[in-house]
Amino acid sequence: YAGPPVRVQYLRATRITAFNASPEPVRAGAKVRLRGTASKATVCAAGSRAVGCRAGQLGRWLPVARRSVSLYFDPVGPAPSRLVAAVRPDANGRFTVRLRQDVAGTWRAELRQTATFGAARSRADLVNLRA
């Protein structure tokens, strides 16, 4: 085969952990607090001098601080999911935001894929309304 070389791109894994929407249940129109932690996998080989690589980072998870986390709400019923807010995690990868909730539904957080990082989605957290 004499064609151009094939470029293989490996995306670094990302994840959103400890995602929680509270309180549960909540009164209609009250604020619910969404929080979680965004992290990225290291890809530093032993002895690497690449930017951002430090000794002992192989196979560890580091905080994601500069990428925006999108927060989606999927109301119970036929209405579609919608983007409600975007938040940037702190230096430790943690994010917290308070948002108003008028109907019962499910919250989730997402990191979009970039040229070097894969996408991540949190587990869904259902919040019902208090009677």
Coordinates of C-alpha atoms in Angstrom, one line a residue:
Y1 CA 0.0 0.0 0.0
A2 CA 1.6 3.2 -1.1
G3 CA -1.2 5.6 0.1
P4 CA -0.8 8.3 2.7
P5 CA -0.1 7.2 6.3
V6 CA -3.2 6.7 8.4
R7 CA -3.4 8.9 11.5
V8 CA -4.8 7.2 14.5
Q9 CA -6.1 9.5 17.2
Y10 CA -6.5 8.3 20.8
L11 CA -9.0 10.2 22.9
R12 CA -8.3 10.6 26.6
A13 CA -11.1 9.1 28.8
T14 CA -13.2 11.5 30.9
R15 CA -15.8 10.8 33.5
I16 CA -18.3 12.5 35.8
T17 CA -18.6 11.0 39.2
A18 CA -20.5 11.7 42.4
F19 CA -23.3 13.4 40.5
N20 CA -26.2 14.3 42.7
A21 CA -29.3 16.5 42.6
S22 CA -30.7 17.4 46.0
P23 CA -33.0 17.8 47.9
E24 CA -35.3 15.0 46.9
P25 CA -38.2 15.5 46.7
V26 CA -38.3 19.3 46.1
R27 CA -41.2 21.7 46.1
A28 CA -42.3 23.1 42.7
G29 CA -40.4 26.3 42.0
A30 CA -37.7 25.6 44.6
K31 CA -34.0 25.4 43.9
V32 CA -32.3 22.1 43.5
R33 CA -28.5 21.8 44.0
L34 CA -26.6 19.8 41.3
R35 CA -23.0 18.8 42.0
G36 CA -20.4 16.3 40.8
T37 CA -16.8 15.8 39.9
A38 CA -15.3 15.9 36.4
S39 CA -12.0 14.1 35.8
K40 CA -9.7 12.9 32.9
A41 CA -7.5 9.9 32.6
T42 CA -3.7 10.3 32.4
V43 CA -1.9 9.0 29.4
C44 CA 1.7 9.7 30.5
A45 CA 4.1 6.9 29.8
A46 CA 6.9 6.2 32.2
G47 CA 9.7 8.7 31.7
S48 CA 7.5 11.0 29.5
R49 CA 8.5 14.6 29.4
A50 CA 5.3 15.8 27.7
V51 CA 3.6 18.9 29.0
G52 CA 1.4 18.1 32.0
C53 CA 3.0 14.7 32.7
R54 CA 4.5 14.1 36.1
A55 CA 6.0 11.0 37.7
G56 CA 3.5 8.5 38.9
Q57 CA 0.5 9.7 36.8
L58 CA 0.2 6.6 34.6
G59 CA -3.4 5.3 34.9
R60 CA -4.6 7.9 37.3
W61 CA -7.5 10.3 37.2
L62 CA -6.9 14.1 37.3
P63 CA -9.4 16.9 37.8
V64 CA -10.9 18.6 34.7
A65 CA -10.9 22.4 35.5
R66 CA -11.3 24.3 32.2
R67 CA -13.9 22.3 30.3
S68 CA -17.5 23.3 30.6
V69 CA -20.0 20.7 32.1
S70 CA -23.4 20.9 30.5
L71 CA -26.4 20.2 32.7
Y72 CA -29.5 18.7 31.2
F73 CA -33.1 18.3 32.5
D74 CA -35.5 15.7 31.1
P75 CA -39.0 16.4 32.5
V76 CA -41.3 13.5 33.2
G77 CA -43.7 13.1 30.2
P78 CA -43.4 13.8 26.5
A79 CA -41.3 16.9 26.7
P80 CA -37.7 16.5 25.4
S81 CA -34.5 16.9 27.4
R82 CA -33.1 20.5 27.4
L83 CA -29.8 22.1 28.2
V84 CA -30.4 24.2 31.4
A85 CA -27.0 25.5 32.3
A86 CA -23.2 25.1 31.8
V87 CA -20.7 25.3 34.6
R88 CA -16.9 25.2 34.8
P89 CA -15.5 22.9 37.5
D90 CA -13.1 24.3 40.1
A91 CA -9.4 23.3 40.3
N92 CA -10.3 20.0 41.9
G93 CA -12.8 19.1 39.2
R94 CA -15.8 19.8 41.4
F95 CA -18.9 21.7 40.2
T96 CA -21.9 22.9 42.1
V97 CA -24.9 24.9 40.8
R98 CA -28.4 25.8 42.1
L99 CA -31.2 25.7 39.6
R100 CA -34.9 26.1 39.8
Q101 CA -37.1 23.1 39.3
D102 CA -40.8 23.4 38.4
V103 CA -41.7 19.8 37.4
A104 CA -40.5 16.3 38.2
G105 CA -37.7 15.0 36.0
T106 CA -34.3 13.7 35.6
W107 CA -31.0 15.7 35.7
R108 CA -27.7 14.7 34.1
A109 CA -24.3 16.2 33.4
E110 CA -22.2 15.9 30.2
L111 CA -18.8 16.7 29.0
R112 CA -18.6 17.2 25.2
Q113 CA -15.9 15.5 23.2
T114 CA -13.0 17.6 22.0
A115 CA -10.0 16.8 19.8
T116 CA -8.1 15.2 22.7
F117 CA -10.8 14.2 25.2
G118 CA -13.7 11.8 24.9
A119 CA -17.2 12.6 25.9
A120 CA -18.6 11.7 29.4
R121 CA -22.1 11.5 30.8
S122 CA -23.1 11.2 34.4
R123 CA -25.7 8.8 35.8
A124 CA -29.2 10.3 35.7
D125 CA -30.8 11.5 39.0
L126 CA -34.6 11.6 39.2
V127 CA -36.0 14.4 41.4
N128 CA -39.7 14.2 42.2
L129 CA -41.9 17.1 43.4
R130 CA -43.1 17.2 47.0
A131 CA -46.9 17.2 47.4

